[in-house]
CSV table of C-alpha atoms in Angstrom, one decimal:
chain,number,residue,atom,x,y,z
A,1,MET,CA,56.4,-26.6,-3.3
A,2,VAL,CA,55.2,-22.9,-3.2
A,3,THR,CA,52.1,-22.3,-5.6
A,4,LYS,CA,49.8,-19.8,-6.5
A,5,PRO,CA,46.0,-20.8,-6.0
A,6,GLN,CA,45.4,-23.4,-8.6
A,7,PRO,CA,42.7,-21.7,-11.0
A,8,ASP,CA,40.8,-24.8,-11.1
A,9,ALA,CA,40.6,-25.7,-7.4
A,10,SER,CA,37.7,-23.5,-6.4
A,11,ALA,CA,36.2,-23.7,-9.8
A,12,PRO,CA,33.3,-26.4,-9.4
A,13,ALA,CA,31.8,-24.9,-6.2
A,14,GLY,CA,32.2,-21.5,-7.7
A,15,TRP,CA,30.8,-22.4,-10.8
A,16,SER,CA,27.6,-23.8,-9.4
A,17,LEU,CA,27.4,-20.6,-7.6
A,18,LEU,CA,27.9,-18.5,-10.7
A,19,PHE,CA,25.5,-20.9,-12.5
A,20,ALA,CA,23.0,-20.1,-9.9
A,21,CYS,CA,23.3,-16.6,-10.5
A,22,TRP,CA,22.8,-16.9,-14.0
A,23,LEU,CA,19.8,-19.1,-13.6
A,24,LEU,CA,18.2,-16.6,-11.2
A,25,ALA,CA,18.8,-13.8,-13.7
A,26,ALA,CA,17.6,-15.9,-16.6
A,27,THR,CA,14.5,-16.9,-14.6
A,28,ALA,CA,14.0,-13.3,-13.8
A,29,THR,CA,14.1,-12.0,-17.2
A,30,ALA,CA,11.8,-15.0,-18.5
A,31,GLY,CA,9.4,-13.9,-15.9
A,32,SER,CA,9.4,-10.3,-16.7
A,33,LEU,CA,8.7,-10.9,-20.5
A,34,PHE,CA,5.9,-13.2,-19.4
A,35,PHE,CA,4.1,-10.3,-17.6
A,36,SER,CA,4.9,-7.8,-20.5
A,37,SER,CA,4.6,-10.1,-23.5
A,38,VAL,CA,1.9,-12.7,-22.7
A,39,MET,CA,0.1,-11.5,-19.8
A,40,ASP,CA,0.3,-7.6,-21.4
A,41,LEU,CA,0.9,-6.1,-18.1
A,42,PRO,CA,2.8,-2.9,-19.5
A,43,PRO,CA,6.0,-2.3,-17.7
A,44,CYS,CA,6.3,1.1,-15.9
A,45,VAL,CA,9.4,3.4,-16.2
A,46,LEU,CA,10.7,2.1,-12.9
A,47,CYS,CA,10.2,-1.7,-14.3
A,48,TRP,CA,12.2,-0.7,-17.6
A,49,TYR,CA,15.0,0.7,-15.3
A,50,GLN,CA,15.4,-2.8,-13.4
A,51,ARG,CA,15.0,-4.4,-16.8
A,52,ILE,CA,17.8,-2.5,-18.0
A,53,ALA,CA,19.9,-3.6,-15.1
A,54,LEU,CA,18.6,-7.5,-15.2
A,55,PHE,CA,18.6,-8.3,-19.0
A,56,PRO,CA,22.4,-7.8,-19.4
A,57,LEU,CA,23.2,-9.8,-16.6
A,58,VAL,CA,21.9,-13.1,-18.4
A,59,LEU,CA,24.6,-12.8,-20.9
A,60,ILE,CA,27.5,-11.3,-18.9
A,61,LEU,CA,27.2,-14.2,-16.1
A,62,ALA,CA,26.8,-16.8,-19.3
A,63,VAL,CA,30.1,-15.4,-20.5
A,64,GLY,CA,31.7,-16.0,-17.0
A,65,LEU,CA,30.4,-19.7,-16.8
A,66,PHE,CA,32.4,-20.5,-20.1
A,67,PRO,CA,35.1,-21.0,-19.1
A,68,PHE,CA,34.6,-20.3,-15.4
A,69,ASP,CA,35.8,-16.8,-14.6
A,70,ALA,CA,34.9,-15.6,-11.1
A,71,ARG,CA,36.1,-11.9,-12.0
A,72,VAL,CA,32.5,-11.7,-13.6
A,73,VAL,CA,31.5,-10.6,-10.2
A,74,ARG,CA,33.4,-7.2,-11.1
A,75,TYR,CA,31.2,-6.9,-14.1
A,76,ALA,CA,27.8,-8.1,-12.8
A,77,LEU,CA,27.8,-6.6,-9.1
A,78,PRO,CA,27.3,-3.2,-10.2
A,79,LEU,CA,24.4,-4.1,-12.4
A,80,ALA,CA,22.8,-5.9,-9.6
A,81,LEU,CA,23.3,-3.2,-7.3
A,82,ALA,CA,21.8,-0.6,-9.7
A,83,GLY,CA,18.8,-3.0,-9.9
A,84,TRP,CA,18.4,-3.2,-6.2
A,85,VAL,CA,18.3,0.2,-5.7
A,86,VAL,CA,15.8,1.1,-8.3
A,87,ALA,CA,13.6,-2.3,-6.8
A,88,GLY,CA,14.0,-0.8,-3.5
A,89,TYR,CA,12.7,2.8,-4.5
A,90,HIS,CA,9.9,0.9,-6.8
A,91,ASN,CA,8.8,-0.7,-3.8
A,92,LEU,CA,8.8,2.4,-1.8
A,93,VAL,CA,6.5,4.0,-4.3
A,94,TYR,CA,4.2,1.3,-4.6
A,95,LEU,CA,3.9,0.9,-1.0
A,96,GLY,CA,2.8,4.3,-0.8
A,97,PHE,CA,5.9,5.6,1.4
A,98,ILE,CA,7.2,7.8,-1.4
A,99,PRO,CA,4.2,10.3,-2.6
A,100,GLU,CA,2.7,9.6,-5.9
A,101,ARG,CA,3.8,13.0,-7.4
A,102,LEU,CA,7.6,12.4,-6.8
A,103,GLN,CA,7.8,9.5,-8.7
A,104,PRO,CA,9.1,10.0,-12.0
A,105,CYS,CA,6.0,8.5,-14.4
A,106,SER,CA,4.6,11.2,-15.9
A,107,GLN,CA,2.8,9.4,-18.5
A,108,GLY,CA,2.2,5.7,-19.4
A,109,VAL,CA,1.7,3.2,-16.5
A,110,SER,CA,1.8,4.2,-13.1
A,111,CYS,CA,4.5,2.8,-11.1
A,112,SER,CA,2.1,2.3,-8.0
A,113,GLU,CA,-0.7,0.5,-10.0
A,114,ARG,CA,-1.3,-2.8,-8.8
A,115,ASN,CA,-1.2,-5.3,-11.6
A,116,LEU,CA,-0.7,-8.5,-9.6
A,117,ASP,CA,-0.6,-9.8,-6.4
A,118,LEU,CA,0.5,-13.3,-5.5
A,119,PHE,CA,-0.9,-14.7,-2.1
A,120,GLY,CA,-2.0,-11.3,-1.5
A,121,PHE,CA,1.4,-9.5,-0.8
A,122,VAL,CA,3.9,-10.8,-3.2
A,123,SER,CA,3.9,-7.8,-5.9
A,124,ILE,CA,6.1,-7.6,-9.1
A,125,PRO,CA,8.2,-4.9,-7.4
A,126,LEU,CA,8.9,-7.1,-4.4
A,127,LEU,CA,9.8,-10.2,-6.8
A,128,SER,CA,12.2,-8.0,-8.5
A,129,LEU,CA,13.5,-6.7,-5.0
A,130,ALA,CA,14.1,-10.3,-3.9
A,131,GLY,CA,15.4,-11.3,-7.0
A,132,PHE,CA,18.3,-8.4,-7.1
A,133,SER,CA,19.0,-9.0,-3.3
A,134,ALA,CA,19.8,-12.7,-3.8
A,135,LEU,CA,21.5,-12.2,-7.0
A,136,ILE,CA,23.8,-10.1,-5.1
A,137,THR,CA,24.2,-12.2,-1.9
A,138,LEU,CA,25.4,-14.6,-4.5
A,139,LEU,CA,27.7,-12.5,-6.1
A,140,VAL,CA,29.2,-11.5,-2.9
A,141,VAL,CA,29.6,-15.2,-1.6
A,142,LEU,CA,31.3,-15.9,-4.9
A,143,HIS,CA,33.6,-13.2,-4.8
A,144,ARG,CA,34.6,-14.1,-1.1
A,145,ARG,CA,35.4,-17.7,-2.0
A,146,SER,CA,37.3,-16.8,-5.0
A,147,THR,CA,39.6,-14.4,-3.5
A,148,PRO,CA,42.0,-15.9,-1.1
B,1,MET,CA,33.7,-29.1,-18.2
B,2,ASN,CA,31.7,-31.2,-20.7
B,3,LYS,CA,28.9,-31.7,-18.0
B,4,GLN,CA,28.6,-28.1,-17.3
B,5,ARG,CA,27.8,-27.2,-20.7
B,6,VAL,CA,25.0,-29.9,-20.6
B,7,VAL,CA,23.6,-28.5,-17.5
B,8,PHE,CA,23.9,-25.2,-19.0
B,9,ALA,CA,22.2,-26.0,-22.3
B,10,ALA,CA,19.5,-28.1,-20.5
B,11,SER,CA,18.6,-25.0,-18.4
B,12,VAL,CA,18.2,-22.9,-21.3
B,13,VAL,CA,16.2,-25.4,-23.2
B,14,VAL,CA,13.6,-26.0,-19.8
B,15,LEU,CA,13.3,-22.2,-19.6
B,16,ILE,CA,12.4,-21.6,-22.8
B,17,GLY,CA,10.1,-24.7,-22.5
B,18,VAL,CA,8.6,-23.5,-19.4
B,19,PHE,CA,7.9,-20.0,-20.8
B,20,ALA,CA,6.2,-21.4,-24.2
B,21,ILE,CA,3.9,-24.1,-22.3
B,22,GLY,CA,3.1,-21.2,-19.8
B,23,ALA,CA,2.3,-18.5,-22.6
B,24,ARG,CA,0.1,-21.3,-24.2
B,25,LEU,CA,-1.6,-21.9,-21.1
B,26,PHE,CA,-2.4,-18.4,-20.2
B,27,GLN,CA,-3.7,-17.7,-23.7
B,28,GLN,CA,-6.1,-20.7,-23.3
B,29,LYS,CA,-7.1,-19.7,-20.0
B,30,LYS,CA,-8.0,-16.0,-21.5
B,31,ALA,CA,-9.7,-17.1,-24.3
B,32,GLU,CA,-11.9,-19.0,-22.2
B,33,GLN,CA,-12.3,-16.1,-19.9
B,34,LEU,CA,-13.2,-13.7,-22.9
B,35,THR,CA,-15.5,-16.5,-24.6
B,36,PHE,CA,-17.3,-16.5,-20.9
B,37,LYS,CA,-17.5,-12.8,-20.7
B,38,ALA,CA,-19.0,-12.8,-24.4
B,39,GLN,CA,-22.2,-15.0,-23.1
B,40,GLN,CA,-23.7,-11.9,-22.9
B,41,SER,CA,-27.0,-10.9,-24.2
B,42,PHE,CA,-27.1,-9.6,-27.7
B,43,THR,CA,-27.7,-5.9,-26.7
B,44,THR,CA,-24.3,-5.7,-25.1
B,45,PHE,CA,-23.0,-6.3,-28.6
B,46,VAL,CA,-25.3,-3.8,-30.5
B,47,ARG,CA,-27.0,-0.9,-28.7
B,48,PRO,CA,-29.6,1.2,-30.3
B,49,HIS,CA,-27.5,3.7,-31.0
B,50,SER,CA,-24.8,1.8,-32.6
B,51,GLN,CA,-24.0,2.1,-36.5
B,52,VAL,CA,-24.5,-0.9,-38.2
B,53,LEU,CA,-23.2,-1.4,-42.0
B,54,GLY,CA,-24.5,-4.4,-44.4
B,55,ALA,CA,-27.4,-6.4,-45.3
B,56,GLU,CA,-30.5,-6.0,-43.4
B,57,ASP,CA,-31.1,-9.6,-43.2
B,58,ALA,CA,-27.1,-10.4,-43.0
B,59,LYS,CA,-26.6,-13.4,-40.1
B,60,VAL,CA,-23.2,-12.8,-38.9
B,61,TYR,CA,-22.4,-9.7,-37.1
B,62,LEU,CA,-18.9,-8.4,-37.0
B,63,VAL,CA,-18.5,-6.0,-34.0
B,64,GLU,CA,-15.7,-3.6,-33.8
B,65,PHE,CA,-14.5,-1.6,-31.0
B,66,THR,CA,-12.7,1.0,-32.4
B,67,ASP,CA,-11.0,4.3,-31.5
B,68,PRO,CA,-10.7,6.9,-34.3
B,69,ALA,CA,-7.4,8.0,-33.1
B,70,CYS,CA,-6.1,4.1,-33.1
B,71,GLU,CA,-3.4,3.7,-35.8
B,72,THR,CA,-4.1,-0.3,-35.9
B,73,CYS,CA,-8.0,0.6,-36.3
B,74,ALA,CA,-7.2,2.8,-39.4
B,75,ALA,CA,-5.0,0.3,-41.0
B,76,PHE,CA,-7.7,-2.3,-40.3
B,77,SER,CA,-10.4,-0.4,-42.0
B,78,PRO,CA,-9.7,-1.3,-45.7
B,79,LEU,CA,-9.1,-4.9,-44.4
B,80,VAL,CA,-12.8,-5.0,-42.8
B,81,LYS,CA,-14.1,-3.8,-46.2
B,82,LYS,CA,-12.2,-6.5,-48.1
B,83,LEU,CA,-13.8,-9.2,-45.6
B,84,MET,CA,-17.2,-7.8,-46.1
B,85,ALA,CA,-16.8,-7.8,-50.0
B,86,ALA,CA,-15.7,-11.5,-49.7
B,87,HIS,CA,-18.9,-12.5,-48.0
B,88,PRO,CA,-21.4,-10.1,-49.6
B,89,ASP,CA,-24.8,-9.5,-47.8
B,90,ARG,CA,-23.8,-12.0,-44.9
B,91,ILE,CA,-22.0,-9.8,-42.9
B,92,LYS,CA,-23.1,-6.7,-40.6
B,93,LEU,CA,-20.4,-4.3,-39.5
B,94,VAL,CA,-21.3,-2.9,-36.2
B,95,VAL,CA,-18.9,0.2,-34.6
B,96,ARG,CA,-18.6,0.3,-31.2
B,97,TYR,CA,-16.7,3.2,-29.7
B,98,ALA,CA,-13.6,2.8,-27.5
B,99,PRO,CA,-11.9,5.7,-26.8
B,100,PHE,CA,-9.0,4.8,-24.9
B,101,HIS,CA,-6.6,7.2,-26.1
B,102,HIS,CA,-6.4,10.2,-23.9
B,103,GLY,CA,-8.6,13.0,-25.8
B,104,SER,CA,-10.5,10.3,-28.0
B,105,ASP,CA,-13.7,10.9,-26.3
B,106,GLY,CA,-14.1,14.2,-28.0
B,107,VAL,CA,-13.5,12.8,-31.2
B,108,VAL,CA,-16.3,10.0,-30.7
B,109,ARG,CA,-18.7,12.7,-29.9
B,110,LEU,CA,-17.8,14.6,-33.1
B,111,LEU,CA,-18.0,10.9,-35.0
B,112,HIS,CA,-21.3,10.2,-33.3
B,113,ALA,CA,-22.8,13.7,-33.7
B,114,SER,CA,-22.2,13.3,-37.5
B,115,THR,CA,-25.0,10.4,-37.5
B,116,ARG,CA,-27.6,13.3,-37.2
B,117,GLN,CA,-26.4,14.2,-40.6
B,118,GLY,CA,-26.5,10.7,-41.7
B,119,LYS,CA,-22.8,10.9,-42.5
B,120,PHE,CA,-21.4,8.5,-40.1
B,121,TRP,CA,-19.3,6.4,-42.4
B,122,GLU,CA,-18.2,9.2,-44.5
B,123,ALA,CA,-16.9,10.7,-41.1
B,124,LEU,CA,-15.5,7.7,-39.9
B,125,GLU,CA,-13.5,7.2,-43.1
B,126,VAL,CA,-12.2,10.7,-43.4
B,127,MET,CA,-11.0,10.4,-39.7
B,128,TYR,CA,-9.0,7.2,-40.3
B,129,LYS,CA,-7.6,8.6,-43.6
B,130,SER,CA,-6.6,12.1,-41.9
B,131,GLN,CA,-5.7,10.5,-38.8
B,132,PRO,CA,-1.8,11.5,-39.1
B,133,ALA,CA,-2.8,14.9,-39.4
B,134,TRP,CA,-4.8,15.1,-36.2
B,135,ALA,CA,-4.0,12.5,-34.3
B,136,SER,CA,0.1,12.2,-34.4
B,137,HIS,CA,1.9,11.0,-31.4
B,138,HIS,CA,-1.1,9.1,-29.8
B,139,GLN,CA,-2.4,12.8,-29.2
B,140,PRO,CA,-5.8,13.4,-30.6
B,141,GLN,CA,-6.7,16.9,-31.3
B,142,PRO,CA,-10.4,17.1,-32.4
B,143,GLU,CA,-10.2,20.7,-33.5
B,144,LEU,CA,-7.7,19.6,-36.3
B,145,LEU,CA,-10.7,17.4,-37.4
B,146,TRP,CA,-13.1,19.9,-38.5
B,147,GLY,CA,-11.5,21.0,-41.8
B,148,PHE,CA,-11.6,17.1,-43.1
B,149,LEU,CA,-15.0,17.0,-41.9
B,150,ALA,CA,-16.1,19.8,-44.0
B,151,GLU,CA,-14.5,18.3,-47.1
B,152,ALA,CA,-16.2,14.8,-46.4
B,153,GLY,CA,-19.4,17.0,-46.6
B,154,LEU,CA,-20.7,17.4,-43.5
B,155,ASP,CA,-22.7,20.9,-42.5
B,156,ILE,CA,-20.2,22.0,-39.9
B,157,GLU,CA,-22.5,24.8,-38.3
B,158,ARG,CA,-24.9,21.9,-37.7
B,159,LEU,CA,-22.5,19.8,-36.3
B,160,SER,CA,-21.2,22.2,-34.0
B,161,LYS,CA,-24.8,22.5,-32.9
B,162,ASP,CA,-25.4,18.7,-32.6
B,163,LEU,CA,-22.3,18.3,-30.5
B,164,GLN,CA,-23.8,20.1,-27.6
B,165,SER,CA,-26.3,17.2,-27.2
B,166,PRO,CA,-26.1,15.6,-23.8
B,167,GLU,CA,-27.0,12.6,-25.5
B,168,LEU,CA,-23.4,11.8,-27.1
B,169,GLY,CA,-21.7,11.6,-23.6
B,170,LYS,CA,-24.1,8.6,-22.8
B,171,VAL,CA,-23.3,6.9,-26.1
B,172,VAL,CA,-19.4,7.3,-25.1
B,173,GLU,CA,-20.1,6.0,-21.5
B,174,GLN,CA,-22.6,3.1,-22.6
B,175,ASP,CA,-19.9,1.9,-25.2
B,176,LEU,CA,-17.1,2.2,-22.7
B,177,ALA,CA,-19.1,0.3,-19.9
B,178,ASP,CA,-20.0,-2.5,-22.6
B,179,ALA,CA,-16.2,-2.7,-23.9
B,180,ARG,CA,-15.3,-3.2,-19.9
B,181,ALA,CA,-18.0,-5.7,-19.8
B,182,LEU,CA,-16.7,-7.7,-22.6
B,183,GLY,CA,-13.2,-7.4,-21.8
B,184,VAL,CA,-12.0,-5.4,-24.2
B,185,ASP,CA,-8.8,-3.5,-23.2
B,186,LYS,CA,-7.3,-2.9,-26.5
B,187,THR,CA,-8.5,-1.3,-30.2
B,188,PRO,CA,-9.5,-2.6,-32.5
B,189,GLY,CA,-11.5,-5.4,-30.5
B,190,PHE,CA,-13.4,-7.6,-32.6
B,191,PHE,CA,-16.4,-10.0,-32.1
B,192,VAL,CA,-18.0,-12.2,-34.7
B,193,ASN,CA,-21.2,-13.4,-33.6
B,194,GLY,CA,-20.2,-13.0,-30.1
B,195,LYS,CA,-16.8,-14.9,-30.3
B,196,PRO,CA,-14.1,-12.8,-29.6
B,197,LEU,CA,-10.8,-12.6,-31.6
B,198,VAL,CA,-8.4,-13.8,-29.1
B,199,GLN,CA,-5.4,-14.1,-31.0
B,200,PHE,CA,-5.1,-10.7,-32.7
B,201,GLY,CA,-4.4,-10.4,-36.5
B,202,TYR,CA,-6.1,-10.1,-40.0
B,203,THR,CA,-5.3,-13.8,-40.9
B,204,GLU,CA,-7.0,-14.7,-37.3
B,205,LEU,CA,-9.9,-12.6,-37.9
B,206,GLU,CA,-10.5,-13.8,-41.3
B,207,GLN,CA,-10.5,-17.5,-40.5
B,208,LEU,CA,-12.8,-16.4,-37.3
B,209,VAL,CA,-15.4,-14.7,-40.0
B,210,GLN,CA,-15.0,-17.3,-42.5
B,211,ALA,CA,-16.0,-19.9,-39.5
B,212,GLU,CA,-18.9,-17.9,-38.4
B,213,VAL,CA,-20.1,-17.4,-42.1
B,214,ALA,CA,-19.9,-21.2,-42.7
B,215,ALA,CA,-21.8,-21.9,-39.6
B,216,ALA,CA,-24.5,-19.3,-40.2
B,217,TYR,CA,-24.9,-20.2,-43.9
B,218,PRO,CA,-24.6,-23.9,-44.2
B,219,LYS,CA,-24.1,-25.3,-47.8
């Protein structure tokens, strides 16, 4: 019997992967809101650009979960990549590799200002970069698995 | 499929729950820190140069760190008056300067210079009232204030002479240093008999004042 790949055959494993992506995005969103709304750390311009990439992922990935639709990667990956690029740039600014005057923060909060350092080296931009990196990895793995 | 929905729903609940508990814990810790910081001597709250309104023997000190360019401070001004009227002769209002807006320190110097003419409260009132005209878009322009101050009855010639006094800069510096020491990073920052207003809001301030009045004037 020649059959097309069963749509549900890889669903449980794929679903868990996608769920992990969603959980990651949701946790990152909650964390970012915690920093700004509870701890009153004002987000700088670069933080906002990363948030623009991150927040929609929570909804887009959730839509892909019910019913499970692996093609959600097509919509989620560009956002995650955009967030990753901004996060990378932000880390370079934060660490001083890109000079202060080149950064697009003309008013408000400086993007290189140190607000929080967990264990002495984990900054908010680093958390963001790690989050986007993990998200991209998971999405790519999901994509590889779901395309025969 | 059903199991997946349960897992998803449970995660949403857990995330929101952790957020709410975290927020509560953080605020409790912040309140403790603020209270600890506020265990400072009386002079950190009331400096000799500080302007005080209210009865001489009032036992409740309502200390307000304000920025004349701050919209919320202007909005709170009538509310603070209402609070004082609700507890006549029991509250002393102490105004401290926290010029956090860029350019506000010039406004504060102008405001404090008005004390030399004994017109501080008139000047503060007119600054709050005319705020949209001279501090639109959070950009204070002290030079636009002179006309309003003249209308409020200040002698402009004398004011510009008093404005040259180096003492004004020291007053601003002292108040900013005290604001920092007390953990004030937003305006208005309120303290009632040294107790900080942690959760910001008029109702919260009203409750704090009522509690302190009740403690200072037991029935």
